[in-house]
Short mmCIF file of C-alpha atoms and ligand atoms in Angstrom, two decimals:
data_model
loop_
_atom_site.label_atom_id
_atom_site.label_comp_id
_atom_site.label_asym_id
_atom_site.label_seq_id
_atom_site.Cartn_x
_atom_site.Cartn_y
_atom_site.Cartn_z
CA UNK A 1171 -0.01 -0.01 0.08
CA UNK A 1172 1.22 3.67 -0.64
CA UNK A 1173 0.07 6.78 0.90
CA UNK A 1174 1.49 10.31 1.63
CA UNK A 1175 1.19 10.25 5.44
CA UNK A 1176 0.96 6.92 7.39
CA UNK A 1177 -0.65 7.66 10.86
CA UNK A 1178 -0.04 5.34 13.70
CA UNK A 1179 -2.91 5.60 16.17
CA UNK A 1180 -6.64 6.21 15.84
CA UNK A 1181 -7.06 8.32 19.04
CA UNK A 1182 -8.22 11.95 18.79
CA UNK A 1183 -4.70 13.07 17.58
CA UNK A 1184 -4.53 10.51 14.61
CA UNK A 1185 -8.23 11.00 13.77
CA UNK A 1186 -8.17 14.72 13.76
CA UNK A 1187 -4.91 14.84 11.80
CA UNK A 1188 -6.36 12.46 9.17
CA UNK A 1189 -9.27 14.87 8.75
CA UNK A 1190 -7.19 17.95 8.48
CA UNK A 1191 -4.87 16.32 5.90
CA UNK A 1192 -7.91 15.07 3.95
CA UNK A 1193 -9.23 18.60 3.80
CA UNK A 1194 -5.84 19.79 2.49
CA UNK A 1195 -6.00 17.08 -0.19
CA UNK A 1196 -3.24 14.88 1.52
CA UNK A 1197 -3.70 11.15 1.33
CA UNK A 1198 -3.43 9.23 4.60
CA UNK A 1199 -4.02 5.82 6.13
CA UNK A 1200 -4.35 5.16 9.88
CA UNK A 1201 -3.34 2.04 11.53
CA UNK A 1202 -4.20 1.16 15.08
CA UNK A 1203 -3.46 -2.00 17.19
CA UNK A 1204 -6.84 -1.74 18.95
CA UNK A 1205 -10.12 -2.63 17.59
CA UNK A 1206 -12.71 0.07 16.80
CA UNK A 1207 -14.90 -1.06 19.69
CA UNK A 1208 -12.05 -1.04 22.14
CA UNK A 1209 -11.18 2.57 21.20
CA UNK A 1210 -14.71 3.73 21.50
CA UNK A 1211 -15.00 1.96 24.85
CA UNK A 1212 -12.37 4.17 26.46
CA UNK A 1213 -13.68 6.82 28.97
CA UNK A 1214 -11.30 9.73 29.18
CA UNK A 1215 -11.45 13.49 28.75
CA UNK A 1216 -14.49 15.70 28.89
CA UNK A 1217 -13.40 19.25 28.68
CA UNK A 1218 -12.79 20.83 25.23
CA UNK A 1219 -11.07 24.18 24.61
CA UNK A 1220 -12.52 26.30 21.86
CA UNK A 1221 -9.47 25.65 19.70
CA UNK A 1222 -10.37 21.99 19.65
CA UNK A 1223 -14.00 22.75 18.98
CA UNK A 1224 -13.20 24.99 16.10
CA UNK A 1225 -11.09 22.34 14.55
CA UNK A 1226 -13.81 19.70 14.83
CA UNK A 1227 -16.22 22.07 13.23
CA UNK A 1228 -13.74 22.93 10.45
CA UNK A 1229 -13.31 19.28 9.45
CA UNK A 1230 -17.07 18.57 9.41
CA UNK A 1231 -17.13 16.64 12.67
CA UNK A 1232 -18.77 19.31 14.88
CA UNK A 1233 -22.43 18.79 14.30
CA UNK A 1234 -23.34 16.57 17.21
CA UNK A 1235 -20.99 18.61 19.51
CA UNK A 1236 -22.86 21.88 18.49
CA UNK A 1237 -26.19 20.19 19.41
CA UNK A 1238 -25.31 18.26 22.57
CA UNK A 1239 -22.23 19.87 24.31
CA UNK A 1240 -22.69 21.97 27.45
CA UNK A 1241 -21.09 25.35 27.39
CA UNK A 1242 -19.38 26.19 30.73
CA UNK A 1243 -18.47 29.81 31.52
CA UNK A 1244 -16.89 29.12 34.80
CA UNK A 1245 -15.42 26.41 37.10
CA UNK A 1246 -15.52 26.18 40.96
CA UNK A 1247 -12.63 25.78 43.33
CA UNK A 1248 -13.34 24.47 46.75
CA UNK A 1249 -11.08 24.37 49.87
CA UNK A 1250 -11.52 24.56 53.63
CA UNK A 1251 -15.24 23.85 53.35
CA UNK A 1252 -15.78 26.86 51.08
CA UNK A 1253 -15.77 27.25 47.32
CA UNK A 1254 -15.34 30.21 44.92
CA UNK A 1255 -16.17 30.47 41.30
CA UNK A 1256 -13.52 31.18 38.55
CA UNK A 1257 -15.27 33.29 35.98
CA UNK A 1258 -13.68 32.07 32.73
CA UNK A 1259 -15.93 34.06 30.42
CA UNK A 1260 -15.45 37.31 32.28
CA UNK A 1261 -11.70 37.00 32.40
CA UNK A 1262 -11.03 35.70 28.98
CA UNK A 1263 -14.18 36.01 26.85
CA UNK A 1264 -14.08 32.33 26.34
CA UNK A 1265 -15.88 29.32 27.66
CA UNK A 1266 -15.19 25.59 27.47
CA UNK A 1267 -17.22 22.82 26.23
CA UNK A 1268 -18.25 19.64 28.11
CA UNK A 1269 -18.29 16.76 25.38
CA UNK A 1270 -16.82 13.54 25.98
CA UNK A 1271 -13.59 12.29 24.35
CA UNK A 1272 -15.54 9.10 23.55
CA UNK A 1273 -17.95 11.32 21.55
CA UNK A 1274 -15.16 13.25 19.80
CA UNK A 1275 -13.58 10.02 18.69
CA UNK A 1276 -17.00 8.70 17.48
CA UNK A 1277 -17.69 11.85 15.42
CA UNK A 1278 -14.22 11.82 13.95
CA UNK A 1279 -14.54 8.15 13.01
CA UNK A 1280 -17.83 8.87 11.40
CA UNK A 1281 -16.44 11.79 9.44
CA UNK A 1282 -13.48 9.54 8.24
CA UNK A 1283 -15.85 6.78 7.05
CA UNK A 1284 -17.90 9.34 5.21
CA UNK A 1285 -14.95 10.66 3.51
CA UNK A 1286 -13.96 7.01 2.42
CA UNK A 1287 -10.60 7.05 4.16
CA UNK A 1288 -8.77 3.96 5.22
CA UNK A 1289 -8.27 2.83 8.78
CA UNK A 1290 -6.73 -0.49 9.75
CA UNK A 1291 -7.86 -1.59 13.20
CA UNK A 1292 -6.61 -4.52 15.23
CA UNK A 1293 -3.22 -4.42 13.41
CA UNK A 1294 -0.59 -6.46 15.24
CA UNK A 1295 3.06 -5.68 15.61
CA UNK A 1296 2.88 -2.21 14.09
CA UNK A 1297 6.27 -0.71 13.40
CA UNK A 1298 7.70 2.33 11.78
CA UNK A 1299 10.81 1.96 9.58
CA UNK A 1300 13.55 4.01 7.75
CA UNK A 1301 12.19 7.45 8.93
CA UNK A 1302 15.73 8.70 9.00
CA UNK A 1303 15.84 8.45 5.19
CA UNK A 1304 13.76 9.41 2.24
CA UNK A 1305 11.52 6.31 2.06
CA UNK A 1306 9.91 5.42 5.40
CA UNK A 1307 7.31 2.75 5.82
CA UNK A 1308 5.05 1.29 8.40
CA UNK A 1309 4.53 -2.53 8.76
CA UNK A 1310 1.93 -4.46 10.58
CA UNK A 1311 0.60 -8.02 10.73
CA UNK A 1312 -2.94 -9.21 10.17
CA UNK A 1313 -3.67 -12.97 10.47
CA UNK A 1314 0.01 -13.60 10.60
CA UNK A 1315 0.80 -11.91 7.31
CA UNK A 1316 3.02 -8.82 7.25
CA UNK A 1317 1.70 -5.91 5.36
CA UNK A 1318 3.56 -2.77 4.40
CA UNK A 1319 2.52 0.84 3.97
CA UNK A 1320 5.00 2.96 2.01
CA UNK A 1321 4.77 6.65 2.69
CA UNK A 1322 6.49 10.09 2.71
CA UNK A 1323 5.93 10.71 6.36
CA UNK A 1324 4.93 8.94 9.59
CA UNK A 1325 2.78 10.55 12.19
CA UNK A 1326 3.23 8.86 15.48
CA UNK A 1327 -0.23 9.59 17.22
CA UNK A 1328 0.02 6.29 19.22
CA UNK A 1329 -0.36 7.69 22.70
CA UNK A 1330 1.72 7.23 25.77
CA UNK A 1331 2.44 3.55 25.33
CA UNK A 1332 2.91 3.60 21.58
CA UNK A 1333 5.55 2.18 19.45
CA UNK A 1334 6.76 5.38 17.51
CA UNK A 1335 8.47 7.10 20.39
CA UNK A 1336 10.13 3.87 21.45
CA UNK A 1337 11.54 3.56 17.94
CA UNK A 1338 13.58 6.71 18.14
CA UNK A 1339 17.24 6.09 18.45
CA UNK A 1340 18.68 6.35 21.84
CA UNK A 1341 20.57 9.54 22.52
CA UNK A 1342 18.45 11.49 19.88
CA UNK A 1343 16.04 12.70 22.48
CA UNK A 1344 15.86 14.10 26.07
CA UNK A 1345 13.09 13.15 28.43
CA UNK A 1346 11.57 15.18 31.13
CA UNK A 1347 9.41 13.47 33.67
CA UNK A 1348 7.60 13.78 36.98
CA UNK A 1349 5.67 10.90 38.52
CA UNK A 1350 3.13 12.06 41.23
CA UNK A 1351 2.61 9.91 44.32
CA UNK A 1352 -1.04 9.37 43.69
CA UNK A 1353 -3.64 8.50 41.04
CA UNK A 1354 -7.38 9.32 40.27
CA UNK A 1355 -10.20 7.01 40.85
CA UNK A 1356 -12.88 7.88 38.41
CA UNK A 1357 -16.52 6.99 38.31
CA UNK A 1358 -19.29 7.39 35.63
CA UNK A 1359 -22.92 7.17 36.65
CA UNK A 1360 -26.21 8.18 35.12
CA UNK A 1361 -27.20 10.68 37.82
CA UNK A 1362 -27.51 14.50 37.47
CA UNK A 1363 -24.42 16.40 38.27
CA UNK A 1364 -24.05 17.97 41.63
CA UNK A 1365 -23.35 21.47 40.10
CA UNK A 1366 -24.01 23.14 36.89
CA UNK A 1367 -20.31 23.73 36.52
CA UNK A 1368 -17.20 21.54 37.45
CA UNK A 1369 -16.00 21.63 41.09
CA UNK A 1370 -12.30 21.09 41.87
CA UNK A 1371 -11.79 20.45 45.52
CA UNK A 1372 -8.75 20.49 47.78
CA UNK A 1373 -9.39 18.59 50.98
CA UNK A 1374 -7.29 17.16 53.84
CA UNK A 1375 -8.46 13.71 52.73
CA UNK A 1376 -7.31 14.35 49.09
CA UNK A 1377 -8.47 16.00 45.81
CA UNK A 1378 -11.87 15.53 44.37
CA UNK A 1379 -13.40 16.59 41.09
CA UNK A 1380 -17.04 16.82 40.11
CA UNK A 1381 -17.50 16.68 36.36
CA UNK A 1382 -20.05 15.59 33.93
CA UNK A 1383 -20.89 14.35 30.46
CA UNK A 1384 -24.40 15.72 30.30
CA UNK A 1385 -27.20 16.98 32.46
CA UNK A 1386 -27.96 13.31 33.27
CA UNK A 1387 -24.51 11.81 33.51
CA UNK A 1388 -21.92 12.63 36.05
CA UNK A 1389 -18.21 12.04 36.06
CA UNK A 1390 -16.54 12.09 39.50
CA UNK A 1391 -12.92 11.56 40.50
CA UNK A 1392 -11.23 11.16 43.88
CA UNK A 1393 -7.51 11.16 44.58
CA UNK A 1394 -6.34 7.71 45.55
CA UNK A 1395 -3.05 5.83 46.25
CA UNK A 1396 -1.33 4.36 43.32
CA UNK A 1397 -1.41 0.92 44.79
CA UNK A 1398 -5.24 0.85 45.29
CA UNK A 1399 -7.41 -1.45 43.35
CA UNK A 1400 -10.72 -0.57 41.66
CA UNK A 1401 -12.25 -3.81 42.86
CA UNK A 1402 -11.68 -2.64 46.47
CA UNK A 1403 -13.85 0.34 45.99
CA UNK A 1404 -17.64 -0.24 46.17
CA UNK A 1405 -19.90 2.43 44.77
CA UNK A 1406 -21.07 3.26 48.31
CA UNK A 1407 -17.38 3.67 49.55
CA UNK A 1408 -16.69 6.06 46.58
CA UNK A 1409 -19.84 8.23 47.21
CA UNK A 1410 -19.06 8.44 50.92
CA UNK A 1411 -15.44 9.51 50.26
CA UNK A 1412 -16.56 11.98 47.53
CA UNK A 1413 -19.06 13.70 49.89
CA UNK A 1414 -16.46 14.00 52.62
CA UNK A 1415 -14.15 15.91 50.33
CA UNK A 1416 -16.70 18.39 49.05
CA UNK A 1417 -17.93 21.57 50.85
CA UNK A 1418 -21.10 20.76 52.86
CA UNK A 1419 -23.51 22.48 50.51
CA UNK A 1420 -22.16 20.46 47.60
CA UNK A 1421 -21.94 17.27 49.52
CA UNK A 1422 -25.57 17.45 50.52
CA UNK A 1423 -26.75 17.72 46.82
CA UNK A 1424 -24.81 14.78 45.46
CA UNK A 1425 -27.13 12.36 43.83
CA UNK A 1426 -25.84 8.86 44.08
CA UNK A 1427 -26.57 5.88 41.88
CA UNK A 1428 -24.96 2.72 40.46
CA UNK A 1429 -21.81 3.34 38.45
CA UNK A 1430 -21.18 1.90 35.04
CA UNK A 1431 -17.43 2.56 34.83
CA UNK A 1432 -14.76 2.84 37.46
CA UNK A 1433 -11.05 3.01 36.78
CA UNK A 1434 -7.84 4.27 38.37
CA UNK A 1435 -5.41 6.36 36.35
CA UNK A 1436 -1.91 7.27 37.66
CA UNK A 1437 -0.75 10.90 37.39
CA UNK A 1438 2.44 12.03 35.67
CA UNK A 1439 3.98 14.77 33.57
CA UNK A 1440 6.23 13.67 30.62
CA UNK A 1441 7.74 15.43 27.76
CA UNK A 1442 10.21 14.16 25.13
CA UNK A 1443 12.38 16.63 22.99
CA UNK A 1444 12.28 16.81 20.11
CA UNK A 1445 9.10 15.51 18.75
CA UNK A 1446 10.45 15.03 15.24
CA UNK A 1447 13.13 12.79 14.03
CA UNK A 1448 13.75 12.78 10.26
CA UNK A 1449 10.40 11.84 8.68
CA UNK A 1450 8.67 10.72 11.90
CA UNK A 1451 6.53 13.24 13.79
CA UNK A 1452 5.10 12.63 17.26
CA UNK A 1453 1.72 14.27 18.16
CA UNK A 1454 -0.49 14.13 21.28
CA UNK A 1455 0.30 11.77 24.17
CA UNK A 1456 3.09 10.05 22.19
CA UNK A 1457 5.16 13.21 22.80
CA UNK A 1458 3.87 14.57 26.11
CA UNK A 1459 1.69 13.48 28.98
CA UNK A 1460 0.02 15.80 31.54
CA UNK A 1461 -1.85 14.86 34.68
CA UNK A 1462 -5.63 15.34 33.91
CA UNK A 1463 -6.04 18.19 36.62
CA UNK A 1464 -5.74 20.97 33.94
CA UNK A 1465 -7.96 19.07 31.39
CA UNK A 1466 -5.32 19.57 28.87
CA UNK A 1467 -4.15 16.25 27.34
CA UNK A 1468 -6.74 15.97 24.61
CA UNK A 1469 -6.60 19.73 23.82
CA UNK A 1470 -2.84 19.36 23.35
CA UNK A 1471 -3.38 16.67 20.84
CA UNK A 1472 -5.51 19.06 18.91
CA UNK A 1473 -2.90 21.89 18.80
CA UNK A 1474 -0.11 19.44 17.91
CA UNK A 1475 -2.01 18.14 14.93
CA UNK A 1476 -3.02 21.66 13.95
CA UNK A 1477 0.75 22.52 13.60
CA UNK A 1478 1.53 19.29 12.02
CA UNK A 1479 -1.26 19.54 9.36
CA UNK A 1480 -0.20 23.01 8.61
CA UNK A 1481 3.36 21.91 8.02
CA UNK A 1482 2.44 19.01 5.77
CA UNK A 1483 0.04 21.35 3.94
CA UNK A 1484 2.92 23.85 3.22
CA UNK A 1485 5.08 21.03 2.10
CA UNK A 1486 2.57 19.67 -0.33
CA UNK A 1487 1.48 22.93 -1.63
CA UNK A 1488 4.93 24.52 -2.35
CA UNK A 1489 7.56 22.06 -1.37
CA UNK A 1490 8.52 24.12 1.64
CA UNK A 1491 10.13 22.14 4.56
CA UNK A 1492 10.08 25.24 6.79
CA UNK A 1493 6.94 24.16 8.69
CA UNK A 1494 8.30 20.57 9.14
CA UNK A 1495 11.49 21.99 10.55
CA UNK A 1496 9.65 24.36 12.91
CA UNK A 1497 7.06 21.73 14.00
CA UNK A 1498 8.80 20.36 17.09
CA UNK A 1499 9.52 23.76 18.50
CA UNK A 1500 6.10 25.15 17.84
CA UNK A 1501 4.21 22.18 19.26
CA UNK A 1502 6.39 21.77 22.28
CA UNK A 1503 6.30 25.63 22.88
CA UNK A 1504 2.57 25.30 23.48
CA UNK A 1505 2.75 21.83 25.14
CA UNK A 1506 5.28 23.12 27.81
CA UNK A 1507 2.98 25.85 28.87
CA UNK A 1508 0.05 23.32 29.38
CA UNK A 1509 2.61 20.97 31.21
CA UNK A 1510 3.44 23.79 33.54
CA UNK A 1511 -0.25 24.64 34.17
CA UNK A 1512 -1.25 21.08 34.78
CA UNK A 1513 1.67 20.69 37.07
CA UNK A 1514 0.72 23.75 38.97
CA UNK A 1515 -2.92 22.85 39.25
CA UNK A 1516 -1.94 19.33 40.45
CA UNK A 1517 0.34 20.86 43.13
CA UNK A 1518 -2.34 23.28 44.20
CA UNK A 1519 -5.15 20.76 44.64
CA UNK A 1520 -3.78 17.44 45.78
CA UNK A 1521 -2.84 16.07 49.12
CA UNK A 1522 0.83 15.06 48.93
CA UNK A 1523 1.62 12.10 51.21
CA UNK A 1524 4.85 13.76 52.52
CA UNK A 1525 3.62 17.45 52.54
CA UNK A 1526 4.79 19.38 55.57
CA UNK A 1527 2.28 21.69 57.34
CA UNK A 1528 4.09 24.59 55.66
CA UNK A 1529 3.25 23.17 52.20
CA UNK A 1530 -0.45 22.80 53.04
CA UNK A 1531 -0.55 26.46 54.13
CA UNK A 1532 0.97 27.41 50.83
CA UNK A 1533 -1.82 25.60 49.08
CA UNK A 1534 -4.45 27.26 51.15
CA UNK A 1535 -2.86 30.63 50.75
CA UNK A 1536 -2.51 30.33 46.96
CA UNK A 1537 -6.21 29.40 46.83
CA UNK A 1538 -7.20 32.28 48.97
CA UNK A 1539 -5.14 34.48 46.70
CA UNK A 1540 -6.83 33.17 43.64
CA UNK A 1541 -10.26 33.89 45.26
CA UNK A 1542 -9.35 37.48 46.03
CA UNK A 1543 -7.15 38.62 43.17
CA UNK A 1544 -8.68 39.41 39.83
CA UNK A 1545 -5.25 39.25 38.27
CA UNK A 1546 -4.39 35.76 39.77
CA UNK A 1547 -7.87 34.59 38.74
CA UNK A 1548 -7.39 35.87 35.12
CA UNK A 1549 -4.00 34.17 34.71
CA UNK A 1550 -5.61 30.79 35.84
CA UNK A 1551 -8.64 31.53 33.56
CA UNK A 1552 -6.38 32.25 30.59
CA UNK A 1553 -4.67 28.87 30.90
CA UNK A 1554 -7.83 26.83 31.72
CA UNK A 1555 -9.65 27.95 28.59
CA UNK A 1556 -6.49 27.30 26.56
CA UNK A 1557 -3.69 29.51 25.21
CA UNK A 1558 -4.22 30.65 21.57
CA UNK A 1559 -2.82 28.75 18.58
P1 RFL B 1923 -4.66 8.05 22.64
O1 RFL B 1923 -6.10 8.58 22.84
O2 RFL B 1923 -4.02 7.36 23.68
O3 RFL B 1923 -4.72 7.32 21.30
C1 RFL B 1923 -3.49 6.50 20.86
C2 RFL B 1923 -3.95 5.51 19.88
O4 RFL B 1923 -2.88 4.78 19.51
C3 RFL B 1923 -3.03 3.35 19.50
N1 RFL B 1923 -1.74 2.74 19.74
C4 RFL B 1923 -1.13 1.94 18.78
N2 RFL B 1923 -1.45 1.63 17.47
C5 RFL B 1923 -0.50 0.97 16.81
N3 RFL B 1923 0.50 0.44 17.42
C6 RFL B 1923 0.90 0.57 18.65
N4 RFL B 1923 1.97 0.03 19.19
C7 RFL B 1923 -0.02 1.43 19.52
N5 RFL B 1923 0.03 1.85 20.67
C8 RFL B 1923 -1.10 2.63 20.90
C9 RFL B 1923 -3.98 3.13 20.67
O5 RFL B 1923 -4.85 2.02 20.56
C10 RFL B 1923 -4.88 4.47 20.58
O6 RFL B 1923 -6.07 4.26 19.81
O7 RFL B 1923 -3.73 9.37 22.32
P2 RFL B 1923 -4.05 10.78 21.66
O8 RFL B 1923 -4.78 10.64 20.33
O9 RFL B 1923 -2.67 11.50 21.60
O10 RFL B 1923 -5.04 11.49 22.55
C11 RFL B 1923 -4.59 11.89 23.94
C12 RFL B 1923 -5.76 11.86 24.90
O11 RFL B 1923 -6.30 10.60 24.68
C13 RFL B 1923 -5.37 12.18 26.32
O12 RFL B 1923 -4.40 13.15 26.31
C14 RFL B 1923 -6.53 12.66 27.20
O13 RFL B 1923 -7.44 11.48 27.26
C15 RFL B 1923 -6.09 13.14 28.57
N6 RFL B 1923 -7.11 13.41 29.49
C16 RFL B 1923 -7.87 14.66 29.41
N7 RFL B 1923 -7.41 15.57 28.47
C17 RFL B 1923 -8.21 16.68 28.27
O14 RFL B 1923 -7.86 17.48 27.40
N8 RFL B 1923 -9.31 17.02 29.11
C18 RFL B 1923 -9.80 16.13 30.03
O15 RFL B 1923 -10.66 16.48 30.68
C19 RFL B 1923 -8.99 15.05 30.25
N9 RFL B 1923 -9.23 14.11 31.21
C20 RFL B 1923 -7.53 12.64 30.43
C21 RFL B 1923 -8.65 12.89 31.32
C22 RFL B 1923 -7.01 11.27 30.56
C23 RFL B 1923 -7.32 10.38 31.53
N10 RFL B 1923 -6.72 9.19 31.57
C24 RFL B 1923 -7.41 7.99 31.69
C25 RFL B 1923 -5.23 9.07 31.29
C26 RFL B 1923 -8.98 12.01 32.31
C27 RFL B 1923 -8.42 10.86 32.46
C28 RFL B 1923 -8.78 10.02 33.66
C1 PHB B 1924 -13.55 14.77 32.93
O1 PHB B 1924 -14.80 15.21 32.81
O2 PHB B 1924 -13.20 13.67 32.71
C2 PHB B 1924 -12.57 15.68 33.43
C3 PHB B 1924 -12.87 17.00 33.63
C4 PHB B 1924 -11.85 17.80 34.03
C5 PHB B 1924 -10.57 17.44 34.21
C6 PHB B 1924 -10.21 16.07 34.06
C7 PHB B 1924 -11.27 15.30 33.58
O3 PHB B 1924 -9.69 18.37 34.77
#
C-alpha cells in the first residue's frame, strides 16, 4: 500500500490529523493496534477548549457537538469547606465545552468513514521503519501476514504507550518526567451532576473533582493511592469518600446511583524533546503526558496536529520544509505551557503524602489569593480555557 502520510494511532490526535490532511488534499492511512470497539469504549477526557471545538467544526465533525455539548463559562474551586467561582468568560471572553472524548472519537470516526478514508484496526506488531531516510514505511501483521505501507511521512499519534516514540534512536532525545505519588479513581454514573459547573476540591483527605458528560450523566474523580485497586472500591465507598471531600452545600446535593464505569489512572508529567526525528513526527500523548487536573491532554493533541497539518500542507502546496522544521519547537512551545499549568494545578489541589504543614498552608494561601485577586484569577482562567494557537 502507498500513501502520503501513514498515521499510527486512531485516537483523537490521529483521527483529527487524518481529517485535517484530507481537507488539504493529502492522502493518509491510519493503523491502530486496537479494535474500533475498544477505542470507543475508552472513557477519558471531557473538557474541550474552543481551539479543539473550532477544529472539529472545520473538518465537518462538529455537528453533534454543537447540538449536545454543554457550554461552561466558569469552574468552581473548593477548599477549607468553602468554594469560589472562577469566571472563565469574564476573564477571557471564552468558555469551555463539556463533551466526552468518546464522543469526539466517535464523530471523527464517522467523518472519516463518510470521506471513505482507510483505517486499519486490530493491526498487530505495528512498526515504523526508515524514517531517518527518504522512504519510510510502516509494517503491521494481520492474520500472521505482514503488510507494508510505504509513505512520505509517519505521524506517531499512538499515545503514551505507543511504538513510535520507542523507535527513536537512543541519545537522539531528552526526556523530562515527573511521577506524582497518587492517582485518580474515576466513576461514571447516570445521575444528574452535583453542580451546573465543574468543582475542583482540595481537601485534607485528598483531591476530588465533580465533572459531567451531560445533565443526566456525572463523572466524578477522587485522589487515591497508586497501589489501590478498583475492585476494592464499592460504589457506596466512593460516594461516601466523595461527599467527605466536598464543601457541605455540595456534599448534600450529590445524587448517588450505580456506576457503570470505574477506573484508576496514575498521574504524571512527561515530555520528550524533540518530537520530530527525520520523517517521523510525534503528536499528542506520544510526545507529552500531563496529569488530567488541568484538562489539557486531549486539547494538546488538537494543537499538535493543527501545527503538523499546517506543516504538511505547506510541504505539499509549495515544497517548503520550513513548517516541518519548525514543528517540534512550535508544538512543544505550546505543550510546555500546558505541562506547567497542569503541574501547577496538580500541586495546588492534591494532598501530597509527605507534605509538611508549611506546604499545606502554601496551598491554602494560593487558593485564597486566587479567590481574592482578579489578576491571579485571570491568569488561571487564561490557561484553563487554553492558550491561543
Ligand atoms: P490516545 O487517545 O491514547 O490514542 C492513541 C492510539 O494509538 C493506539 N496505539 C497503537 N497503535 C498501533 N501500534 C501501537 N503500538 C500502538 N500503541 C497505541 C491506541 O490503541 C490508541 O487508539 O492518544 P492521543 O490521540 O494522543 O490523545 C490523547 C488523549 O487521549 C489524552 O491526552 C486525554 O485523554 C487526557 N485526558 C484529558 N484531556 C483533556 O484534554 N481534558 C480532560 O478532561 C482529560 N481528562 C484525560 C482525562 C486522561 C485520563 N486518563 C485515563 C489518562 C481524564 C483521564 C482519567
Ligand atoms: C472529565 O470530565 O473527565 C474531566 C474534567 C476535568 C478534568 C479532568 C477530567 O480536569
